[in-house]
Tab-separated table of C-alpha atoms in Angstrom:
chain	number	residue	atom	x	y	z
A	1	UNK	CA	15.557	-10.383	5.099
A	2	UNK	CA	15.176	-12.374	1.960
A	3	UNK	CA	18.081	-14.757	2.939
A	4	UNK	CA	16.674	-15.064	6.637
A	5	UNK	CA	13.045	-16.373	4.544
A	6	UNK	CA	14.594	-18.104	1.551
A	7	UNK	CA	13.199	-21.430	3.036
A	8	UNK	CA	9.322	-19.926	2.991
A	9	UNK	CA	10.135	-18.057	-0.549
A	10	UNK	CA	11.067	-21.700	-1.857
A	11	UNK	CA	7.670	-22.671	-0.652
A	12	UNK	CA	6.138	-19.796	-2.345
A	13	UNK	CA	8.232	-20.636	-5.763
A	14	UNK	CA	6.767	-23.826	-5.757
A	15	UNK	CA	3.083	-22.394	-5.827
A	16	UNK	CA	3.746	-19.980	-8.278
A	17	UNK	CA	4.039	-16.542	-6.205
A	18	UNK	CA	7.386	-15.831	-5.928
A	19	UNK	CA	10.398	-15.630	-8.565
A	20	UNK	CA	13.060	-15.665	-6.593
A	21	UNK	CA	16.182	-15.330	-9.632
A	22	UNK	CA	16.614	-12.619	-11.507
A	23	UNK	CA	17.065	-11.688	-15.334
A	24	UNK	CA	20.511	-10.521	-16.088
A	25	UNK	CA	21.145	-8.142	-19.087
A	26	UNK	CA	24.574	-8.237	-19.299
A	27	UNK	CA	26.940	-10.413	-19.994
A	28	UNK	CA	26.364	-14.139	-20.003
A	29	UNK	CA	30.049	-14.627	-18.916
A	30	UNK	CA	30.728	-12.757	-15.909
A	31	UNK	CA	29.944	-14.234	-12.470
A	32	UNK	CA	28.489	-13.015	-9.237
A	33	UNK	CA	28.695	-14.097	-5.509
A	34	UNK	CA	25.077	-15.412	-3.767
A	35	UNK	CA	24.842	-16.934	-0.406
A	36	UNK	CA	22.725	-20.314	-0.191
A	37	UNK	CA	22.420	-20.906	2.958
A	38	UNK	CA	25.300	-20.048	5.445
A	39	UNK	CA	27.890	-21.769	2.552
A	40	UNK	CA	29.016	-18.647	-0.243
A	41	UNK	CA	29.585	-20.085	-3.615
A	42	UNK	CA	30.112	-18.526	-7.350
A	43	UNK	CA	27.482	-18.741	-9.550
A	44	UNK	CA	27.465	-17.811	-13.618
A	45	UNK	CA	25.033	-14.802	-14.719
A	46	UNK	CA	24.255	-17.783	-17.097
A	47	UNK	CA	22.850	-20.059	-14.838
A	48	UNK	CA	20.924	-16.965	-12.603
A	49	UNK	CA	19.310	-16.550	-16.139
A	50	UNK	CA	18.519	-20.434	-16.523
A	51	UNK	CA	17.331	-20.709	-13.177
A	52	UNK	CA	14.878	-17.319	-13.939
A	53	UNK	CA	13.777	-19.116	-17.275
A	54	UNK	CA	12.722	-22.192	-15.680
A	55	UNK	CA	10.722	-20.440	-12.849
A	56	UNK	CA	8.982	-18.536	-15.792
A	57	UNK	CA	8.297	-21.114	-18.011
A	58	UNK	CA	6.843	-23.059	-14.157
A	59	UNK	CA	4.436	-20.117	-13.788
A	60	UNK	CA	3.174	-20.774	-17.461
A	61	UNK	CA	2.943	-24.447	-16.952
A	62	UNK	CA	0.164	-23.386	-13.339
A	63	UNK	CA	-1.197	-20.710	-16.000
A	64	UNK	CA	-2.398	-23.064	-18.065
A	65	UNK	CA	-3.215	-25.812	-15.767
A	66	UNK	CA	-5.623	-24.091	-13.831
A	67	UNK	CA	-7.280	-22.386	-16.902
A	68	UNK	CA	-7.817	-26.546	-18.261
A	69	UNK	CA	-8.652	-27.621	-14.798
A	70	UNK	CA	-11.525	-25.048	-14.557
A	71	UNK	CA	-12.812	-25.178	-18.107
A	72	UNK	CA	-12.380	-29.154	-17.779
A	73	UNK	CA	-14.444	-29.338	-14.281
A	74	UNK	CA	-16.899	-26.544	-15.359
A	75	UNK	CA	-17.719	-28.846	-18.581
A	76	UNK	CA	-17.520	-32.211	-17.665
A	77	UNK	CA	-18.792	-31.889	-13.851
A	78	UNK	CA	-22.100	-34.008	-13.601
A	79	UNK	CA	-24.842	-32.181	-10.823
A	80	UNK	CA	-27.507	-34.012	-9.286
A	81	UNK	CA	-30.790	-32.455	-10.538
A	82	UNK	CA	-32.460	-32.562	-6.685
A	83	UNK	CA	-29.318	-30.062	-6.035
A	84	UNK	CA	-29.327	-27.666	-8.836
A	85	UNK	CA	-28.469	-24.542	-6.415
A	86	UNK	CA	-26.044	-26.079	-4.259
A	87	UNK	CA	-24.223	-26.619	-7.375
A	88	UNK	CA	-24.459	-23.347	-8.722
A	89	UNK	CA	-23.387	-22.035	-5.517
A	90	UNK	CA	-20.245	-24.658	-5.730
A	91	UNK	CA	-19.524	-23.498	-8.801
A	92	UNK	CA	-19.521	-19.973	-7.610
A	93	UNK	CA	-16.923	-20.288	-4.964
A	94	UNK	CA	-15.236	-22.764	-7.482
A	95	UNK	CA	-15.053	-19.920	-9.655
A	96	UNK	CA	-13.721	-17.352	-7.251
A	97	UNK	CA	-11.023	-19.589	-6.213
A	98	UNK	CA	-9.444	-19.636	-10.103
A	99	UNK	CA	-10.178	-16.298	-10.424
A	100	UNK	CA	-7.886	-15.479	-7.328
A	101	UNK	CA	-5.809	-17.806	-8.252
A	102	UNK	CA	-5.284	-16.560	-11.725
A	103	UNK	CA	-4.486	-13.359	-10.208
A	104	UNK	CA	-1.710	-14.403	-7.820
A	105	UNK	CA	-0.040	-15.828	-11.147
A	106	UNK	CA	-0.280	-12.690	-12.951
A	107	UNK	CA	0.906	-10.752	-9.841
A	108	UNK	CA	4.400	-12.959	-10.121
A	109	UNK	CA	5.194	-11.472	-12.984
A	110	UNK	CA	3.275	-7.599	-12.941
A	111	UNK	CA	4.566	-6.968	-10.070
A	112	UNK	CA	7.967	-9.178	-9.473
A	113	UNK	CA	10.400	-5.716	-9.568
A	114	UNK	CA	8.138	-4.042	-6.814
A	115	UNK	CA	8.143	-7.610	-4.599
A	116	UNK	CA	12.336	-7.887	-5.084
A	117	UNK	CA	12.261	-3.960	-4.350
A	118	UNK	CA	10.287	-4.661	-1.002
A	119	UNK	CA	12.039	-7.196	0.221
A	120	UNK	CA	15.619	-5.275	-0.144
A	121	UNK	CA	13.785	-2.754	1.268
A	122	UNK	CA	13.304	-5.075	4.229
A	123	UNK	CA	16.457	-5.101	4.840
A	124	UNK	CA	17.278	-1.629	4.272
A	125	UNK	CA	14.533	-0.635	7.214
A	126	UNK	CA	16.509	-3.298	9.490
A	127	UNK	CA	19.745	-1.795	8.967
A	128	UNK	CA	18.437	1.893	9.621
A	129	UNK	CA	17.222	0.630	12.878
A	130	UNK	CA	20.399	-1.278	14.486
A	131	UNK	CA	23.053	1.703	12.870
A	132	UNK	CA	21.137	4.915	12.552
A	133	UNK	CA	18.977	4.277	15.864
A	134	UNK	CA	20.883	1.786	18.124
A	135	UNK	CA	17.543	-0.446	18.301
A	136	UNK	CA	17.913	-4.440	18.452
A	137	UNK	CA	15.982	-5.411	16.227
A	138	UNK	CA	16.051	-9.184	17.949
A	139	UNK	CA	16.508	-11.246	14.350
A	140	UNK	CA	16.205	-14.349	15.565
A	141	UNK	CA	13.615	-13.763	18.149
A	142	UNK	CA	11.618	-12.902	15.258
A	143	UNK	CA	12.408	-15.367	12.957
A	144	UNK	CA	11.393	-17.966	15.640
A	145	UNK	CA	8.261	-16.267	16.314
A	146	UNK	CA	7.708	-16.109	12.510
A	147	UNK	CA	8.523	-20.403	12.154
A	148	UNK	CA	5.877	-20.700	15.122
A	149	UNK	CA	3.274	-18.501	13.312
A	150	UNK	CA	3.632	-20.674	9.708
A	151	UNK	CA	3.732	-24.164	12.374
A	152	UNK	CA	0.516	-23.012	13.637
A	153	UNK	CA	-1.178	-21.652	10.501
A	154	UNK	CA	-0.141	-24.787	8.493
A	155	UNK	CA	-1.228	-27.035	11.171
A	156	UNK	CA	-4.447	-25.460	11.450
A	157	UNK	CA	-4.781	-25.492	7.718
A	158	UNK	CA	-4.328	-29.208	7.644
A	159	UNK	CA	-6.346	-30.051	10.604
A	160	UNK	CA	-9.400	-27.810	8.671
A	161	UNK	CA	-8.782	-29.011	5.313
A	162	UNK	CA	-8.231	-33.190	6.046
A	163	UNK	CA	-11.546	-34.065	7.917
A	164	UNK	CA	-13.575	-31.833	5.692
A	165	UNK	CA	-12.240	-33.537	2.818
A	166	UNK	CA	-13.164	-37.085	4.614
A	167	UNK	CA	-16.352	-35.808	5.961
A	168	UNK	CA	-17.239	-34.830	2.423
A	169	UNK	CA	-16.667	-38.576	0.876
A	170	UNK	CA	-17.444	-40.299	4.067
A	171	UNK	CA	-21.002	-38.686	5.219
A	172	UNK	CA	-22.475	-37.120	1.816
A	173	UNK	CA	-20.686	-39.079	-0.648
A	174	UNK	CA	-20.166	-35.269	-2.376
A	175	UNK	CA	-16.644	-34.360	-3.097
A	176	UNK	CA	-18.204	-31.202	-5.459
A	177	UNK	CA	-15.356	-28.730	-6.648
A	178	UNK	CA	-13.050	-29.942	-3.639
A	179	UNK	CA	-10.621	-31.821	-4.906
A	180	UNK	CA	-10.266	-30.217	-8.334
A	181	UNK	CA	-9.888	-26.604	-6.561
A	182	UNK	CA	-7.463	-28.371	-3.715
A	183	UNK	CA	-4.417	-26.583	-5.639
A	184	UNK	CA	-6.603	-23.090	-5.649
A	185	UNK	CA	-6.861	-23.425	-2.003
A	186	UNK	CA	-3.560	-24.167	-0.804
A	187	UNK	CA	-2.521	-21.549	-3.477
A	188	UNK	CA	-4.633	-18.914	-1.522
A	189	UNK	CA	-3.447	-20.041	1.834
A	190	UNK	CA	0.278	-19.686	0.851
A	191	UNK	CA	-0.700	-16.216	-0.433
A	192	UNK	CA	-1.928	-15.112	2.373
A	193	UNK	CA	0.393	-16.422	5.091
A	194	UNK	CA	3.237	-14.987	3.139
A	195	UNK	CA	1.310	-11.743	2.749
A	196	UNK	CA	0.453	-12.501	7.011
A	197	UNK	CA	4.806	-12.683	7.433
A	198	UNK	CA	5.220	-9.166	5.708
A	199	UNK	CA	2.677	-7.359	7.609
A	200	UNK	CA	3.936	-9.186	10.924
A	201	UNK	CA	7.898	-7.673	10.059
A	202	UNK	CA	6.721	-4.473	9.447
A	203	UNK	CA	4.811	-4.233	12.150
A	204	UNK	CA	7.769	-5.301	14.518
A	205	UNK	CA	9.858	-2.521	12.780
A	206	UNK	CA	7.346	-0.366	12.942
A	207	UNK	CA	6.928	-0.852	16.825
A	208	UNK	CA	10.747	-0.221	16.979
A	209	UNK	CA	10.568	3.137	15.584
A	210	UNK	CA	7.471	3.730	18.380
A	211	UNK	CA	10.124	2.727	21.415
A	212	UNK	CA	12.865	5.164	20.203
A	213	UNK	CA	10.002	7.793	19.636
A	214	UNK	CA	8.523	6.778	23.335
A	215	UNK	CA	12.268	7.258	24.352
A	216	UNK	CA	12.835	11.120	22.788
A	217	UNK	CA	9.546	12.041	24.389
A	218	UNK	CA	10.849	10.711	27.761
A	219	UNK	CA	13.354	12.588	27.234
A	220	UNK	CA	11.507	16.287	26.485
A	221	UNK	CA	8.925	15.180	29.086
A	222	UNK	CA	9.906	13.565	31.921
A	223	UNK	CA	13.638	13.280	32.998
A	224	UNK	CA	12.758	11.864	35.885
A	225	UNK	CA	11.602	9.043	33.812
A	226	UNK	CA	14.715	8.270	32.037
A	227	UNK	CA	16.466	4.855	31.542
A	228	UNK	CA	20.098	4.380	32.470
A	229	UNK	CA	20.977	2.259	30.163
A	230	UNK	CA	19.507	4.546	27.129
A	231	UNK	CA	22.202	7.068	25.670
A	232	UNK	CA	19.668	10.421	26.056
A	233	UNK	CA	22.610	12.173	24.760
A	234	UNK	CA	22.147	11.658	20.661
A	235	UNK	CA	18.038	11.844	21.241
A	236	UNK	CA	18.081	15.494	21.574
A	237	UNK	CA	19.972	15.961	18.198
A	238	UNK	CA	19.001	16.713	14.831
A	239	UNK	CA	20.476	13.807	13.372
A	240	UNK	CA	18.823	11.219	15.164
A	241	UNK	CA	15.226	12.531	15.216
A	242	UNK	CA	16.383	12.493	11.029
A	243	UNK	CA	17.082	9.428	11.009
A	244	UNK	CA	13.808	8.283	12.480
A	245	UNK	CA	11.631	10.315	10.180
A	246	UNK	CA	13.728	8.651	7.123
A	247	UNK	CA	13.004	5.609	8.637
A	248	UNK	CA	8.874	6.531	8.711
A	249	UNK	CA	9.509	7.430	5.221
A	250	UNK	CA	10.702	3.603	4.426
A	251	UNK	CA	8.411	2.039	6.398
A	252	UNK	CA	6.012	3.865	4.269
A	253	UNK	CA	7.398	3.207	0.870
A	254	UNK	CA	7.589	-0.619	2.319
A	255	UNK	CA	3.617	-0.483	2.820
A	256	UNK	CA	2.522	1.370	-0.539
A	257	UNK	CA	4.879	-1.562	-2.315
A	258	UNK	CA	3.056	-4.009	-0.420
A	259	UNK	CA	-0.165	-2.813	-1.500
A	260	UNK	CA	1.432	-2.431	-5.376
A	261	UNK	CA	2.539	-5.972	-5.944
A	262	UNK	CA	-0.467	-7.791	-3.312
A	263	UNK	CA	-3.446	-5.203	-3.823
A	264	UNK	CA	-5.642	-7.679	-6.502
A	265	UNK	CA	-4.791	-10.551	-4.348
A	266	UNK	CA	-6.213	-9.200	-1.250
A	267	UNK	CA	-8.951	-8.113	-3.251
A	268	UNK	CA	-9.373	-11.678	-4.747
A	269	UNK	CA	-8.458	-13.533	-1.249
A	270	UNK	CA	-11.187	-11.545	0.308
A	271	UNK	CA	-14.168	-11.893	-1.944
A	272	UNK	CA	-13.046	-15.807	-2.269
A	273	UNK	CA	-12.927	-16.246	1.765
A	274	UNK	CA	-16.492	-14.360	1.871
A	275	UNK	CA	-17.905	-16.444	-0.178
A	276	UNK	CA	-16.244	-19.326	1.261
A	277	UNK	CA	-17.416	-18.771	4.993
A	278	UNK	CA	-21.176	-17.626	3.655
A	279	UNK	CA	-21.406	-20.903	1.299
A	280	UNK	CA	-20.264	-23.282	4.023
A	281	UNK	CA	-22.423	-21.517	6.497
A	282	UNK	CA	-25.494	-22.098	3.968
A	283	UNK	CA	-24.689	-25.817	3.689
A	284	UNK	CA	-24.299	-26.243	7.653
A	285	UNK	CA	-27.742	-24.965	7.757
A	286	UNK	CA	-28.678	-27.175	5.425
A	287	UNK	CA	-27.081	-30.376	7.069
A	288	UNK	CA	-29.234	-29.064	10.733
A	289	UNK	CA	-32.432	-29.359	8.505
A	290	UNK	CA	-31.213	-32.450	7.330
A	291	UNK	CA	-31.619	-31.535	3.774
A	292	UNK	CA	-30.768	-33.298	0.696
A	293	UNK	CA	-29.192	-35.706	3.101
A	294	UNK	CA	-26.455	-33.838	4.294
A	295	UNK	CA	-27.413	-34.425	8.092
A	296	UNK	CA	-23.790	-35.695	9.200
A	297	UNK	CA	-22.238	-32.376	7.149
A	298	UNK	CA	-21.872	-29.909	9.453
A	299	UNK	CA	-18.652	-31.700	10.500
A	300	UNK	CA	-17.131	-30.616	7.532
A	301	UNK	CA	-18.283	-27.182	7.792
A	302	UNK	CA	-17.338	-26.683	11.394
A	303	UNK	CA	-13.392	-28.191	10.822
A	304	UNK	CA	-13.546	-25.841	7.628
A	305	UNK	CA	-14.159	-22.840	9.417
A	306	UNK	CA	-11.087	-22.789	11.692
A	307	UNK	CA	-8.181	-21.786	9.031
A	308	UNK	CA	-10.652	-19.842	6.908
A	309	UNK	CA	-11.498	-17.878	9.712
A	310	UNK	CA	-7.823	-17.608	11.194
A	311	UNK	CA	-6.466	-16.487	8.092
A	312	UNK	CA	-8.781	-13.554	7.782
A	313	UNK	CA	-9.169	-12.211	11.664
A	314	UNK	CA	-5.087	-12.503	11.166
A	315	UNK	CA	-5.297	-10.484	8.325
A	316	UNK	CA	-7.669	-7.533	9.626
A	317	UNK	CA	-5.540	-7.735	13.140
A	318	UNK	CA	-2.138	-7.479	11.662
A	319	UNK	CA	-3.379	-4.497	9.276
A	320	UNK	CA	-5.152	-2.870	12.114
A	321	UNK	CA	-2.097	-2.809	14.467
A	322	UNK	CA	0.166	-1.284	11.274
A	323	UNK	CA	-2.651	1.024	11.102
A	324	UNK	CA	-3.144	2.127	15.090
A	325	UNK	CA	0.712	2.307	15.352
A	326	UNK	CA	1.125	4.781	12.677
A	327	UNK	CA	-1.518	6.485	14.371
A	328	UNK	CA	0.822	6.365	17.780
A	329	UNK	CA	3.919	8.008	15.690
A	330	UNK	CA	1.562	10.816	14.686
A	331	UNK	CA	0.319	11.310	18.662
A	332	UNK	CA	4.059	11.085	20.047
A	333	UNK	CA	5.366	13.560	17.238
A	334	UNK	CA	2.704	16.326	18.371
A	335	UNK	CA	3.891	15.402	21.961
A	336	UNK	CA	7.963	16.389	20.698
A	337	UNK	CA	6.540	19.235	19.021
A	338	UNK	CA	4.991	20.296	21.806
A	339	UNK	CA	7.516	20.213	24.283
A	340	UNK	CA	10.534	21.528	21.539
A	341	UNK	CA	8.473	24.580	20.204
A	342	UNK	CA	10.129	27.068	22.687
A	343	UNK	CA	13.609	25.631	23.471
A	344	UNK	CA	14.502	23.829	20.494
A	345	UNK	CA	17.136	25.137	17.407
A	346	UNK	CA	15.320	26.313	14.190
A	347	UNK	CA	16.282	23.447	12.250
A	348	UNK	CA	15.068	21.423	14.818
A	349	UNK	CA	11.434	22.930	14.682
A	350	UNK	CA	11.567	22.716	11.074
A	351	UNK	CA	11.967	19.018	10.684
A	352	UNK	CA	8.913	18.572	13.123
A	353	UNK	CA	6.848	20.054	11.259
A	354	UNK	CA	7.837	18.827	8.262
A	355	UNK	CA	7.553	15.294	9.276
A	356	UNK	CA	4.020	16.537	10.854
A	357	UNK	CA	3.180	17.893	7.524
A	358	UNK	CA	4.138	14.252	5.894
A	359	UNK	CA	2.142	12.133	8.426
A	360	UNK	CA	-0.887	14.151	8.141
A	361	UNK	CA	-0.549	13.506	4.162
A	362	UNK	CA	0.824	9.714	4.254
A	363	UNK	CA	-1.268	7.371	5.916
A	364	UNK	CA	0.258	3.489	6.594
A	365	UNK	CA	-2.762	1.044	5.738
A	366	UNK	CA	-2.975	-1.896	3.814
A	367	UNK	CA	-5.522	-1.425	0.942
A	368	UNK	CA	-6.769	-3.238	-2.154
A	369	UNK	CA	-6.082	-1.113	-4.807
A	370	UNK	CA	-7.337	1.579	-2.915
A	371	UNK	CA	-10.796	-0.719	-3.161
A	372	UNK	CA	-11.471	-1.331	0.592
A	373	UNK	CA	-8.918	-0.851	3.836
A	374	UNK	CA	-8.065	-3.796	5.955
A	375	UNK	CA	-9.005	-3.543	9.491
A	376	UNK	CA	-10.737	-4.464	12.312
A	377	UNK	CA	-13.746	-2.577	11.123
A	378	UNK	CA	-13.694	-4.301	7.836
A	379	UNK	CA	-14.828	-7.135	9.221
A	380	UNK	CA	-17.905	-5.816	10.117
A	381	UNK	CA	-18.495	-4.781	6.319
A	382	UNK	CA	-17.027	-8.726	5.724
A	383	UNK	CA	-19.960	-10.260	7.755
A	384	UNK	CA	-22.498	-7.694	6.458
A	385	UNK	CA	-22.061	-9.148	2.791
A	386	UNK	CA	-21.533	-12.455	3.906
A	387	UNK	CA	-25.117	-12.006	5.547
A	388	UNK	CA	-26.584	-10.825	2.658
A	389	UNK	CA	-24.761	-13.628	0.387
A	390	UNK	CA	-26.672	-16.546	2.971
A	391	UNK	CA	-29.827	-14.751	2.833
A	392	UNK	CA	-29.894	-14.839	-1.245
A	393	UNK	CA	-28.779	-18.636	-0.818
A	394	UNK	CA	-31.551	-19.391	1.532
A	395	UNK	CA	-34.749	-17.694	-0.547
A	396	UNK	CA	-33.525	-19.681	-2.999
């Protein structure tokens, strides 16, 4: 799977969240075969370990930028004094931004071993599928689907982004933090599309392993109700049903990595977003009360809203679904148990309730750092504190 997204990794090198060589420990002489591409070429362990130097010393380069960008515009930023709080509230969501942003650098390297582990793992769960269950796993259907999701999100993201940026020069003459957090932003939209592209793959895989477990309960259940092109022959053995509770156990593995090497970036991307929407929705209030002259600002609100608020009802949807289909395995497993208590082999009944046991102990959500789950309900809690958040702003 890594080879299939090397083109949106590259994008995510160049931001600073991805390292996409590795060190070598052995010997500098001895060469290796990659794939670039569909071309295969020989490459030295020497120049794997360049390449993974320069990415390293790349990520120290943004370290260090943003830390004198943020210091510089904290220090030498001027305020209007008739707008004291709306620049303390800028410089609030300024701050949250680096913050975030500081913690998607230090996630590159923290957790780079756990995000090269989950992406072979990727791969492995793919494999599983097409051998060890016969499932098409449609690659390039969901590759395209995947290159229409980033089309969409990045077009959105510039349509948002460019007349709020205009509208902020043109109407108010107020740029604020905008165009010195501009790299904070697009940092935290690349984050979270790329985290949007896992949690999309695993939740195609993961609605994979549903059909076949859909199919084996068609098959206890309802003969009548049986496919002819379906071989019902290997979903009555031990092996198979094996094979799909390994696979459940990957999948899982694949979901408590993804909350390892992205759990203080969802945590950062969330507060920052919160305080995004709240802020902006303060200042449009402002701009209908015509307010320190911001009565033409709501346009830049209203065009900023759209990716902010596509990025995180994509978030809580895609998490949700992961969530609601690992609920589905558990309901179609106490179906098969069910149904294979009475006629089934003793090994047979074993395995179900050993892979009972494990669902009712390992639960597939996407958390931050065990902080908060993302779901659909969590965005009730979201708009609760962003209430809160504008009412604070407004007694002020």
């Amino acid at each position: 799977m890594q080879q299939q997204l090397r083109i949106w990794l590259c994008v995510c090198v160049f931001f600073g969240i991805y390292i996409r060589a590795t060190k070598n420990t052995s010997s500098n002489n001895s060469t290796h075969l990659i794939v670039v591409g569909s071309a295969i070429c020989w490459t030295t362990k020497q120049q794997s370990n360049r390449t993974y130097y320069f990415q390293c010393c790349y990520n120290y380069f943004l370290w260090c930028g943003t830390c004198v960008t943020f210091v510089a515009s904290i220090y030498w930023y001027s305020y209007p004094p008739d707008i004291r709080f709306n620049w303390i509230a800028s410089t609030i969501l300024f701050t949250s931004r680096f913050l975030t942003n500081l913690l998607i650098l230090m996630e590159t390297f923290w957790e780079k071993q756990q995000h090269d582990t989950f992406l072979i793992l990727l791969q492995e769960i793919e494999d599983s599928l097409r051998l060890r269950l016969r499932w098409d796993t449609q690659r390039p259907l969901l590759l395209r689907h995947l290159q229409r999701f980033l089309i969409y999100q990045i077009a959105l993201s510039l349509i948002g982004t460019v007349p709020s940026m205009a509208a902020s020069f043109i109407f108010v003459n107020y740029g604020g933090y905008l165009w010195r957090g501009l790299w904070f932003i697009c940092a935290i939209r690349v984050r979270t599309l790329q985290l949007l592209v896992y949690l999309y793959v695993l939740h195609h895989y993961l609605e994979g392993l549903c059909k076949k477990l859909h199919q084996i309960v068609a098959f206890r259940m309802a003969p009548s109700r049986q496919l002819l092109d379906v071989d019902y022959g290997k979903l009555g053995t031990l092996e198979y049903f094996i094979a799909a509770r390994e696979i459940y156990t990957l999948l899982y593995k694949a979901f408590r990595l993804l909350n390892d090497f992205a759990g203080w970036s969802l945590f950062g991307i969330v507060i920052s977003y919160m305080l995004d929407i709240s802020s902006n929705f303060y200042w449009l209030l402002l701009s209908f009360d015509d307010a320190q002259n911001r009565r033409f600002y709501y346009w830049a609100d209203l065009w900023w809203f759209l990716p902010v608020i596509s990025c995180v009802g994509y978030l809580c949807y895609w998490c949700n679904c992961c969530k609601q289909l690992d609920r589905t395995v558990a309901h179609l497993l106490s179906k098969i148990i069910t149904r294979s208590s009475s006629r089934s082999a003793a090994h047979y009944r074993l395995v179900l309730h050993d892979f009972s046991m494990q669902l009712q102990l390992q639960h597939i959500e996407v958390t931050s750092k065990n902080m908060f789950v993302i779901d659909v309900p969590f965005i009730m809690s979201i708009c609760t504190a962003m209430a809160m958040h504008l009412v604070i702003l407004k007694q002020f």
